[in-house]
PDB file of C-alpha atoms in Angstrom:
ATOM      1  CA  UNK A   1     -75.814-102.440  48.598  1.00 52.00           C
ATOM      2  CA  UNK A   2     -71.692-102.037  48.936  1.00 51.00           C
ATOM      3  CA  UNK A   3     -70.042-102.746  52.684  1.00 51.00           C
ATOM      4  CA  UNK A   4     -70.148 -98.909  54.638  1.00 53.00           C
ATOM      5  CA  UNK A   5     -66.314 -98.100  55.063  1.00 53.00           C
ATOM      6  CA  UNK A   6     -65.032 -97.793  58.821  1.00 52.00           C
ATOM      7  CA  UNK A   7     -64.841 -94.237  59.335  1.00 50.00           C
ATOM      8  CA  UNK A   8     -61.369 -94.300  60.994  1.00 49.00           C
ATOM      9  CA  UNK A   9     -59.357 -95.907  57.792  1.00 49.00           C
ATOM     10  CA  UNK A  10     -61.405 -95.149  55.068  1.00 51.00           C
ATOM     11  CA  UNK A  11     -61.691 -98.908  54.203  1.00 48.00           C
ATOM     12  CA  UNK A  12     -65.020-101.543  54.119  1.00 53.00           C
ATOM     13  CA  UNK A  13     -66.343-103.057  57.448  1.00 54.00           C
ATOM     14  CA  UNK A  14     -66.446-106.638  56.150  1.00 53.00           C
ATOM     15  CA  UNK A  15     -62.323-106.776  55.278  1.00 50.00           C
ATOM     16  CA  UNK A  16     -60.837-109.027  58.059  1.00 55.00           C
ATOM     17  CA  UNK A  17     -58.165-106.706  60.246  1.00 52.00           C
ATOM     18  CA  UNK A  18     -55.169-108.359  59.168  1.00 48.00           C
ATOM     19  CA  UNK A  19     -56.501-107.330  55.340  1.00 52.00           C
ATOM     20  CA  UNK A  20     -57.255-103.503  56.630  1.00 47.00           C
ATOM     21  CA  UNK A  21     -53.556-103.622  58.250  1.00 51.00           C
ATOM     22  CA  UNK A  22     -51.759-104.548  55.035  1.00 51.00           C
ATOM     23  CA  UNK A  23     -53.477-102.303  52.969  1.00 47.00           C
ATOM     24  CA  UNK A  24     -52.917 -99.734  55.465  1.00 49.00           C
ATOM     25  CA  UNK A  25     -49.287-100.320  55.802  1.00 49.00           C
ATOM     26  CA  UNK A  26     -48.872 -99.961  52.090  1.00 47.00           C
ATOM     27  CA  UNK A  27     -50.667 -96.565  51.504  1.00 52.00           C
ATOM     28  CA  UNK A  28     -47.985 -95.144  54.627  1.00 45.00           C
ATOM     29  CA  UNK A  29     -45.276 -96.522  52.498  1.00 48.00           C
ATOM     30  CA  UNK A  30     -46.121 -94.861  49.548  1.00 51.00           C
ATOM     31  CA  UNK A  31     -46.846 -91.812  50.990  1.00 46.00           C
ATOM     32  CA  UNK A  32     -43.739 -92.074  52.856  1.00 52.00           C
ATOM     33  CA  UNK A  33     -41.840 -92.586  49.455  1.00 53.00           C
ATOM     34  CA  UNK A  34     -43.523 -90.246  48.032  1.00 50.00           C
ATOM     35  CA  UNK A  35     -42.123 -87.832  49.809  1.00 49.00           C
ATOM     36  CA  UNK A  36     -39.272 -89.089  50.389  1.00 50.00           C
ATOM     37  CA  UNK A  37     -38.684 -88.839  46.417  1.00 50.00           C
ATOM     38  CA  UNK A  38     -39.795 -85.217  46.848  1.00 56.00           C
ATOM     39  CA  UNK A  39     -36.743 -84.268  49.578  1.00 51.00           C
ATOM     40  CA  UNK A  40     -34.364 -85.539  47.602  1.00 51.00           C
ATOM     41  CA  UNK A  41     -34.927 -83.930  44.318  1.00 50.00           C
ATOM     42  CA  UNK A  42     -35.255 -81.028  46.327  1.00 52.00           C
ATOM     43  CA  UNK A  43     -31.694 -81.574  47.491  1.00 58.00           C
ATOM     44  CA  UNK A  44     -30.187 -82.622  44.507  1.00 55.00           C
ATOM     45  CA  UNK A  45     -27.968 -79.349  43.230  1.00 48.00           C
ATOM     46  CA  UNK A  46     -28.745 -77.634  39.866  1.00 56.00           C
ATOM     47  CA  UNK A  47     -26.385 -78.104  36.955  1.00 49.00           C
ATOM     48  CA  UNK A  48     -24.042 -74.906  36.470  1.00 54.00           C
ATOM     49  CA  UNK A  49     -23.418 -73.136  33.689  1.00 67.00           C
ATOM     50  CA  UNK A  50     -19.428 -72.910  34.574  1.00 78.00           C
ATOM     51  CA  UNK A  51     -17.995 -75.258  32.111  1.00 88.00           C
ATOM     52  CA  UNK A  52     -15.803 -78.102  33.524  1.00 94.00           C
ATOM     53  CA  UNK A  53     -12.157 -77.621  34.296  1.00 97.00           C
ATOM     54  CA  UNK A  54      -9.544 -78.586  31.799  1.00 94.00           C
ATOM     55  CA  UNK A  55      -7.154 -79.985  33.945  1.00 95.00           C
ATOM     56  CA  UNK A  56      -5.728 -82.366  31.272  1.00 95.00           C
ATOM     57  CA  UNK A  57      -4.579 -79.775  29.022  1.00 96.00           C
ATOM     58  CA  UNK A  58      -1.787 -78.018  28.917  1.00 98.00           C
ATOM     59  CA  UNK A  59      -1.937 -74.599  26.461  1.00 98.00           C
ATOM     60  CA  UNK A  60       0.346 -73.004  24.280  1.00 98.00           C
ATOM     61  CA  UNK A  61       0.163 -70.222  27.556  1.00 98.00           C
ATOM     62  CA  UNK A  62       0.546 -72.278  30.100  1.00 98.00           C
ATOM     63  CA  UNK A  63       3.559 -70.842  31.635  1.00 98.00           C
ATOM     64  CA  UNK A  64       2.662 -67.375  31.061  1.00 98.00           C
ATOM     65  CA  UNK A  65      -0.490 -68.117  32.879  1.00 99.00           C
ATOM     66  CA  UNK A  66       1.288 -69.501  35.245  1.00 98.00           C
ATOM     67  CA  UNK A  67       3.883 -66.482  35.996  1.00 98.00           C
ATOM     68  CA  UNK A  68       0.588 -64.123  35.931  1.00 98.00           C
ATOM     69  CA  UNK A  69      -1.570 -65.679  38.162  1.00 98.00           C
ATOM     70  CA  UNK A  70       1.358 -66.817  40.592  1.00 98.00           C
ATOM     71  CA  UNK A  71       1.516 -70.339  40.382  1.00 98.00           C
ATOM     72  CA  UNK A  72       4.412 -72.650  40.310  1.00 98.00           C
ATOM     73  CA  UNK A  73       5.568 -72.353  36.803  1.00 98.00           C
ATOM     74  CA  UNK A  74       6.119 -75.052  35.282  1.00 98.00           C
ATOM     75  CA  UNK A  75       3.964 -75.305  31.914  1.00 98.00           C
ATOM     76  CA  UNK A  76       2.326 -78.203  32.504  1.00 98.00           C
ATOM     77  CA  UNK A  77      -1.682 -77.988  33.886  1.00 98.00           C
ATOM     78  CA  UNK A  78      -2.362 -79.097  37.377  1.00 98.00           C
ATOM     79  CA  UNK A  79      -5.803 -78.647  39.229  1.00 97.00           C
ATOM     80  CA  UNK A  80      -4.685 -75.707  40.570  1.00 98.00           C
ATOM     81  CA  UNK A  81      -3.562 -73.905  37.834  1.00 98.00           C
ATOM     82  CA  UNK A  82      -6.574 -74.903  36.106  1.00 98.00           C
ATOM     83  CA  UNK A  83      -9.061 -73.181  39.266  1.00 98.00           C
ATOM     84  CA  UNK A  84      -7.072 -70.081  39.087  1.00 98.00           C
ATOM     85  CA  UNK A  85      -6.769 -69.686  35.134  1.00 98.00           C
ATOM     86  CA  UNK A  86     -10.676 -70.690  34.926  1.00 98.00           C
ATOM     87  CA  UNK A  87     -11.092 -67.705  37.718  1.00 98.00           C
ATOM     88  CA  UNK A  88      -9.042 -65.267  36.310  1.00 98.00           C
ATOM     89  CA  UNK A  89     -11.404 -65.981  32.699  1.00 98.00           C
ATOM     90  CA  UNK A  90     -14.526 -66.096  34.275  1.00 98.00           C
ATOM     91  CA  UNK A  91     -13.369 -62.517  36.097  1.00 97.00           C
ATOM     92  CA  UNK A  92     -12.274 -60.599  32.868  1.00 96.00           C
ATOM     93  CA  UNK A  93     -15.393 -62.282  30.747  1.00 95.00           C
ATOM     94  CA  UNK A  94     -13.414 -64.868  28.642  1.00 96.00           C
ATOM     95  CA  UNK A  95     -15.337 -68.101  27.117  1.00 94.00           C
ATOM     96  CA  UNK A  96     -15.541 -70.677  27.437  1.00 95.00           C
ATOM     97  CA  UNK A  97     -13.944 -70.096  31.397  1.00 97.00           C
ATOM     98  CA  UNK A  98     -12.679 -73.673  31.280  1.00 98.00           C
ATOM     99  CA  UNK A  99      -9.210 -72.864  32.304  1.00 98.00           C
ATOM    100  CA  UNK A 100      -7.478 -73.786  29.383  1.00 98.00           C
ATOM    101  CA  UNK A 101      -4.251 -71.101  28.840  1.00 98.00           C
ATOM    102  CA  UNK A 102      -5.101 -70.327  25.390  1.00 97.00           C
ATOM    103  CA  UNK A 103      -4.602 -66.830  23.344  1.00 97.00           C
ATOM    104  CA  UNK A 104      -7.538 -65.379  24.436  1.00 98.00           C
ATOM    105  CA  UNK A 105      -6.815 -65.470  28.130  1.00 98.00           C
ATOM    106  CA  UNK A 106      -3.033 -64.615  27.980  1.00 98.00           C
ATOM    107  CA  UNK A 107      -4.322 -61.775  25.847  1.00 98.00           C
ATOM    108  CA  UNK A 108      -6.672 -60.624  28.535  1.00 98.00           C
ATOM    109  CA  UNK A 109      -3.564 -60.558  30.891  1.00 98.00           C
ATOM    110  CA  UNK A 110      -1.867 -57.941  29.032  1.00 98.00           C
ATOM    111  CA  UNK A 111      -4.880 -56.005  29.267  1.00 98.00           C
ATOM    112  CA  UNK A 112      -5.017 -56.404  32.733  1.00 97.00           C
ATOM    113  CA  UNK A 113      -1.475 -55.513  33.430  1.00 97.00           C
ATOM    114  CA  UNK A 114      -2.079 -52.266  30.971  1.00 97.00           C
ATOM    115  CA  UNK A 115      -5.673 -51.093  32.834  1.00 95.00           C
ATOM    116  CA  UNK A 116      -4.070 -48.910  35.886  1.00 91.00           C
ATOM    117  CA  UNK A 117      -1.669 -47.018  32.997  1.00 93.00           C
ATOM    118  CA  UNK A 118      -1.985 -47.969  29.515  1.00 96.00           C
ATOM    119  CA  UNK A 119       0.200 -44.993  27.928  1.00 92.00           C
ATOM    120  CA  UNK A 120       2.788 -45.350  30.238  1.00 87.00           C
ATOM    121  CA  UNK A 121       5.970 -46.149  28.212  1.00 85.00           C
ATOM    122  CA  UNK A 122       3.822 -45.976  24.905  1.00 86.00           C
ATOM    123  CA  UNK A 123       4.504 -43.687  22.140  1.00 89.00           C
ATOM    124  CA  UNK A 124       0.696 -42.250  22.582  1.00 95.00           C
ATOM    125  CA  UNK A 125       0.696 -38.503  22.645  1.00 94.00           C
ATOM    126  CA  UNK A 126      -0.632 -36.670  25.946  1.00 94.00           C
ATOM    127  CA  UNK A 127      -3.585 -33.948  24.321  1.00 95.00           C
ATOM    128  CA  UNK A 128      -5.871 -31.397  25.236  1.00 94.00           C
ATOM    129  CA  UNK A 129      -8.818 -33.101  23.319  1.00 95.00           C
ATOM    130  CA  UNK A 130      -9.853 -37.031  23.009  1.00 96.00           C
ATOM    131  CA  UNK A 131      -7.113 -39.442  21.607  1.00 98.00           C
ATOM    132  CA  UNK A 132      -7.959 -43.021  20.543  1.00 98.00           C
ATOM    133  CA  UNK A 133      -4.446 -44.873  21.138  1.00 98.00           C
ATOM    134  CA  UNK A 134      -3.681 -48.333  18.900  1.00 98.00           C
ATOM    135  CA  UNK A 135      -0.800 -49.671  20.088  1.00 98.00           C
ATOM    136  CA  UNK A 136       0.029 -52.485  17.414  1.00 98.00           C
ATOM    137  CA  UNK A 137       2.929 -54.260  19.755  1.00 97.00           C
ATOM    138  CA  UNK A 138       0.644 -55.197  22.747  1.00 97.00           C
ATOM    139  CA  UNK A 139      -2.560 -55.341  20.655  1.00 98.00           C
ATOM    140  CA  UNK A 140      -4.645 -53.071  22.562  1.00 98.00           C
ATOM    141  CA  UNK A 141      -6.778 -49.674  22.358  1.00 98.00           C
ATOM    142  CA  UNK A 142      -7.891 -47.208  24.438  1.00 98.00           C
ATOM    143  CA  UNK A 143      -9.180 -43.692  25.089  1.00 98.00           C
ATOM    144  CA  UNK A 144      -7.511 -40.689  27.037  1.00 97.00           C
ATOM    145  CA  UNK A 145      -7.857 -36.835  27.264  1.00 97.00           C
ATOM    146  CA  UNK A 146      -5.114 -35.286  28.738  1.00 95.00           C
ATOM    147  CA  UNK A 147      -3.603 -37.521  31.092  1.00 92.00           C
ATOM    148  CA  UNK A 148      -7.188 -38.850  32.364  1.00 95.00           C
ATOM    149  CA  UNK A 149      -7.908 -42.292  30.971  1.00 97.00           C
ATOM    150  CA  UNK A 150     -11.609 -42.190  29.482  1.00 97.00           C
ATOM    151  CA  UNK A 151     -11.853 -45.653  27.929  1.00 98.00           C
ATOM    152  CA  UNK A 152      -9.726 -48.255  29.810  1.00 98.00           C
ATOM    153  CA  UNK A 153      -7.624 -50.622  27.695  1.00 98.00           C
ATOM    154  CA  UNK A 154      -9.302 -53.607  25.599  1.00 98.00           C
ATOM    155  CA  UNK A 155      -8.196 -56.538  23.074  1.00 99.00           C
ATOM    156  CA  UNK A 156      -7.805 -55.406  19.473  1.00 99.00           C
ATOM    157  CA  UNK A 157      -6.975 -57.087  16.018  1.00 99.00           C
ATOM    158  CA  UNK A 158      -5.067 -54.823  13.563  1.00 99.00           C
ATOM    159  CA  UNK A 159      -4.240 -55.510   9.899  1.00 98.00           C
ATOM    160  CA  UNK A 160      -2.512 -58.790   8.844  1.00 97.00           C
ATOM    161  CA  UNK A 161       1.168 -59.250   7.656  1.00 96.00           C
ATOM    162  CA  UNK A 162       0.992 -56.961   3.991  1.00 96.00           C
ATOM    163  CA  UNK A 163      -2.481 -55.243   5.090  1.00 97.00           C
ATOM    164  CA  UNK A 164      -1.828 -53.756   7.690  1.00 98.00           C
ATOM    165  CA  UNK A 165      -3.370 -51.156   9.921  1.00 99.00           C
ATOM    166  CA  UNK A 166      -1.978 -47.582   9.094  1.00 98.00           C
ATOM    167  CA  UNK A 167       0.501 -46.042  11.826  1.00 98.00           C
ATOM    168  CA  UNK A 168       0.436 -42.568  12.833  1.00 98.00           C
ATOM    169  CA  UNK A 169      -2.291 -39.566  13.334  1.00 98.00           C
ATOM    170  CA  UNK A 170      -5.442 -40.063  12.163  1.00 99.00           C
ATOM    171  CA  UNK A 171      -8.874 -38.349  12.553  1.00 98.00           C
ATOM    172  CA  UNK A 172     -12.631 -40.068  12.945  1.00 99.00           C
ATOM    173  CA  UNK A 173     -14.445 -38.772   9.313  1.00 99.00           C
ATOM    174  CA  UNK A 174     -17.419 -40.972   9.237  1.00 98.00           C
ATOM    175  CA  UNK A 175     -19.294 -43.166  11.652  1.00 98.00           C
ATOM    176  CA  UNK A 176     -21.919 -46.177  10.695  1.00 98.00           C
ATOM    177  CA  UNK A 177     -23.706 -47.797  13.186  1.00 98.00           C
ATOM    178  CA  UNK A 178     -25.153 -50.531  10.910  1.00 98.00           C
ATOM    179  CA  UNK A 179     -22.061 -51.277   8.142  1.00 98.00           C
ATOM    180  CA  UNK A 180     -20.890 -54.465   5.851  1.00 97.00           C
ATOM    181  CA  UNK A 181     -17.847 -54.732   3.959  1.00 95.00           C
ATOM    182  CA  UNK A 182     -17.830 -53.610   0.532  1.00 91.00           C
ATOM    183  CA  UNK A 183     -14.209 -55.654  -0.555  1.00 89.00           C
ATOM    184  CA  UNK A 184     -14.957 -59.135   2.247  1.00 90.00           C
ATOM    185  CA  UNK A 185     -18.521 -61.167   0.674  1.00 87.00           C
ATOM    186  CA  UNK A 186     -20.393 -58.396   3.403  1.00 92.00           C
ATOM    187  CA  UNK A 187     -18.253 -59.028   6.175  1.00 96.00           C
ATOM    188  CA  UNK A 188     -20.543 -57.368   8.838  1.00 97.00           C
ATOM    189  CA  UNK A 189     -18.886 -53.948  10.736  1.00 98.00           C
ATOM    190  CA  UNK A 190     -20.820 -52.743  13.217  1.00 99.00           C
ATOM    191  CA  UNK A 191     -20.096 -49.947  14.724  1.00 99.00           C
ATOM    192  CA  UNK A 192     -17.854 -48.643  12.028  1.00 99.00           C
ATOM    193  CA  UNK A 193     -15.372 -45.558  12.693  1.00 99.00           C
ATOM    194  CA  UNK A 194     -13.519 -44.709   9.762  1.00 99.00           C
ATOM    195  CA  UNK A 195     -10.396 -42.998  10.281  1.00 99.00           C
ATOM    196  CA  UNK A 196      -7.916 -43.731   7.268  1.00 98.00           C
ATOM    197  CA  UNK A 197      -9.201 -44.230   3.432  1.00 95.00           C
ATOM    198  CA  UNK A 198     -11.264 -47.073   4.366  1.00 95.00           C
ATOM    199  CA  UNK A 199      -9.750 -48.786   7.427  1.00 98.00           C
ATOM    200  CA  UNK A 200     -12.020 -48.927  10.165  1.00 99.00           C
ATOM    201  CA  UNK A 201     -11.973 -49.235  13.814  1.00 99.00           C
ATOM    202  CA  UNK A 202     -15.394 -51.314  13.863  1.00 99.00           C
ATOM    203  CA  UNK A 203     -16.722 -54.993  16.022  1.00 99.00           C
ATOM    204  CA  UNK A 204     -16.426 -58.231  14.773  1.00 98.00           C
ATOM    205  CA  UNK A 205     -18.591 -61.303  15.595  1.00 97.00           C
ATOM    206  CA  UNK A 206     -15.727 -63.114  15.011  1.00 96.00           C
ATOM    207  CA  UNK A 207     -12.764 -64.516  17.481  1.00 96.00           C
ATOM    208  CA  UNK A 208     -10.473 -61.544  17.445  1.00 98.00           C
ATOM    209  CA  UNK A 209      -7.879 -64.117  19.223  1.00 96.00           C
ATOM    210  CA  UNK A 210      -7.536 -65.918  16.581  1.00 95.00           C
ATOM    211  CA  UNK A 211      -5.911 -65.868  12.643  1.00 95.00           C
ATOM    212  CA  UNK A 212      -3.636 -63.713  11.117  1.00 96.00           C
ATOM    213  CA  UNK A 213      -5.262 -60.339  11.464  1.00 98.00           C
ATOM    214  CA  UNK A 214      -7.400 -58.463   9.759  1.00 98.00           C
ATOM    215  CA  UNK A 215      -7.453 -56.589   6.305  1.00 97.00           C
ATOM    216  CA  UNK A 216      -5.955 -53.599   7.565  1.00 98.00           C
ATOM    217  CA  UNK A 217      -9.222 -52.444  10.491  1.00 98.00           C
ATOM    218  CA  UNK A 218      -8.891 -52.249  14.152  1.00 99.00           C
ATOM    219  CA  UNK A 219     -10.924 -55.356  15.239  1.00 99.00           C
ATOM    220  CA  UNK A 220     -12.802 -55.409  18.681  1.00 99.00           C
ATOM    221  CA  UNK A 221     -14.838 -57.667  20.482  1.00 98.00           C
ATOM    222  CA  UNK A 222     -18.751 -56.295  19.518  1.00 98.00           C
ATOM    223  CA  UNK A 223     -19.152 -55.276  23.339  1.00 97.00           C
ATOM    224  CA  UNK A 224     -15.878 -52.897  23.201  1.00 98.00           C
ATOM    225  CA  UNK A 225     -16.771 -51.187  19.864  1.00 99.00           C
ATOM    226  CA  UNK A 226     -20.245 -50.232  21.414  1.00 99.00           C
ATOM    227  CA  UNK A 227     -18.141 -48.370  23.998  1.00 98.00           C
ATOM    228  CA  UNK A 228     -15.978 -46.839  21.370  1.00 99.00           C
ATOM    229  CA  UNK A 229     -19.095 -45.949  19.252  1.00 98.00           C
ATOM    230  CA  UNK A 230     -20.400 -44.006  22.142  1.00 98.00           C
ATOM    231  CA  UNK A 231     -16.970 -41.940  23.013  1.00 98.00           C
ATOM    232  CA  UNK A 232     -15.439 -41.031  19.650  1.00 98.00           C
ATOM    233  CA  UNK A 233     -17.154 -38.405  18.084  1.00 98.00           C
ATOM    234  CA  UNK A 234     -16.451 -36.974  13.779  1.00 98.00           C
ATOM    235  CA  UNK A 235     -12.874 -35.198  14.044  1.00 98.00           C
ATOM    236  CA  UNK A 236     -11.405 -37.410  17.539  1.00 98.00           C
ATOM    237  CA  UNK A 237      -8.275 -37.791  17.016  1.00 98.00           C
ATOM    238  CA  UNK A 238      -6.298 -42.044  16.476  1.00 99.00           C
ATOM    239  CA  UNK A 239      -2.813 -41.973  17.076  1.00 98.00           C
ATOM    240  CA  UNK A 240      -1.400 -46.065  15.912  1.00 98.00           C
ATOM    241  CA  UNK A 241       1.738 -47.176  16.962  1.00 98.00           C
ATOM    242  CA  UNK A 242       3.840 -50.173  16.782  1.00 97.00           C
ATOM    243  CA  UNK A 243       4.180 -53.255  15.120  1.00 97.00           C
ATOM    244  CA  UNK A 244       1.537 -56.106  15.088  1.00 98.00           C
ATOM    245  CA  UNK A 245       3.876 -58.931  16.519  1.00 96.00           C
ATOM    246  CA  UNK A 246       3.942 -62.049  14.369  1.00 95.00           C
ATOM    247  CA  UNK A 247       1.388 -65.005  14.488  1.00 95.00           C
ATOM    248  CA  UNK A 248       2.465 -68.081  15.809  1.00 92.00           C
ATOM    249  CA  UNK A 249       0.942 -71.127  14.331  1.00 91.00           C
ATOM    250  CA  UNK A 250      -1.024 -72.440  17.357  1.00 91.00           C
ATOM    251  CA  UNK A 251      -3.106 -68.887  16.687  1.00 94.00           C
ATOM    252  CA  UNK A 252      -4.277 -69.407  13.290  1.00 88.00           C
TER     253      UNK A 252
END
């Protein structure tokens, strides 16, 4: 018949005490390990989603950035710059928010600085009724009615050098919610608003920032064109103006 355990440690009678003491000793410190293990991975912080700060590279934007966000301009990255252009990205939605000074985030400036007015100074007629405004220059589109501003400014893509997007008044004649391109291997085009013999304003799951336009449609970020979708009705009036700037090589 086995030794009865001592009812105060849980171990046999017949171990000597210095035997019940080490064994004792050991089960505290694993306990006390164990939990100690516990506490810390408690305590340890959870990886973030923000990507890390580029603080080594300098963009083709840098000094823009720079003038924009109000830091010592000097077009060359520092930490600082970096924190503020990763902010300023992370606030208007840009990815990756690493703080690089790339197109996509000096782009997102002159939306920005165009969101409190964006006709003011344009050639955009003031109307009774909707207008969709495209101005080519500063690569942006929005809504107004009157002198009320119904869709704020956002990032567009007009037509490439020798296809490019059609200036002057135009009217909304067909709407597809589900569309592919007929000319571009099925180029998807959702959210397709045709308002001049073919040319579309329409989303793109592509990088809008990037290339040397398009083939003649108003590009926008998928997001935007659901927004458009849902405020320009058959017969709204476009009104495009200006001139698509030229590409510059780091954007291709």
């Amino acid at each position: 018949m086995p030794p009865a355990n001592d009812t105060s440690t849980g171990l046999p009678r017949t171990l000597s005490p210095l035997t019940k003491a080490t064994i004792t000793a050991l089960s505290l410190l694993t306990l006390t390990g164990a939990a100690t293990t516990q506490a810390a991975a408690a305590q340890q912080p959870r990886p973030s989603a923000q990507p890390a700060c580029a603080t080594d590279r300098t963009g083709p934007y840098q000094e823009e950035l720079e003038r924009y966000l109000g830091q010592w301009v000097d077009g060359v990255q520092t930490s600082l710059d970096c924190r503020a252009i990763q902010k300023f990205q992370l606030r208007e939605g840009v990815q990756p928010a690493n703080g690089y000074a790339g197109k996509s985030t000096y782009q997102m400036t002159v939306v920005a600085k165009a969101r409190a007015n964006p006709g003011v100074g344009t050639l955009c007629p003031v109307r009774r009724g909707r207008v969709a405004c495209v101005d080519q220059k500063r690569q942006l589109m929005w809504v107004q009615k009157g002198k009320r501003v119904l869709v704020p400014p956002m990032p567009v893509r007009t037509g490439a050098k020798k296809l490019e997007t059609r200036n002057g008044w135009h009217r909304v004649y067909y709407k597809k919610r589900k569309e592919y391109s007929r000319l571009y291997k099925n180029a998807p085009m959702p959210y397709s608003m045709y308002f001049s013999r073919g040319q579309a304003i329409h989303g793109t799951p592509n990088d809008i920032f990037r290339g040397r336009g398009s083939a003649g449609c108003v590009n926008l970020r998928i997001k935007d064109a659901k927004v458009m979708w849902r405020t320009l009705k058959i017969k709204d009036r476009v009104y495009i103006f200006g001139r698509k700037p030229a590409v510059k090589k780091h954007d291709l």
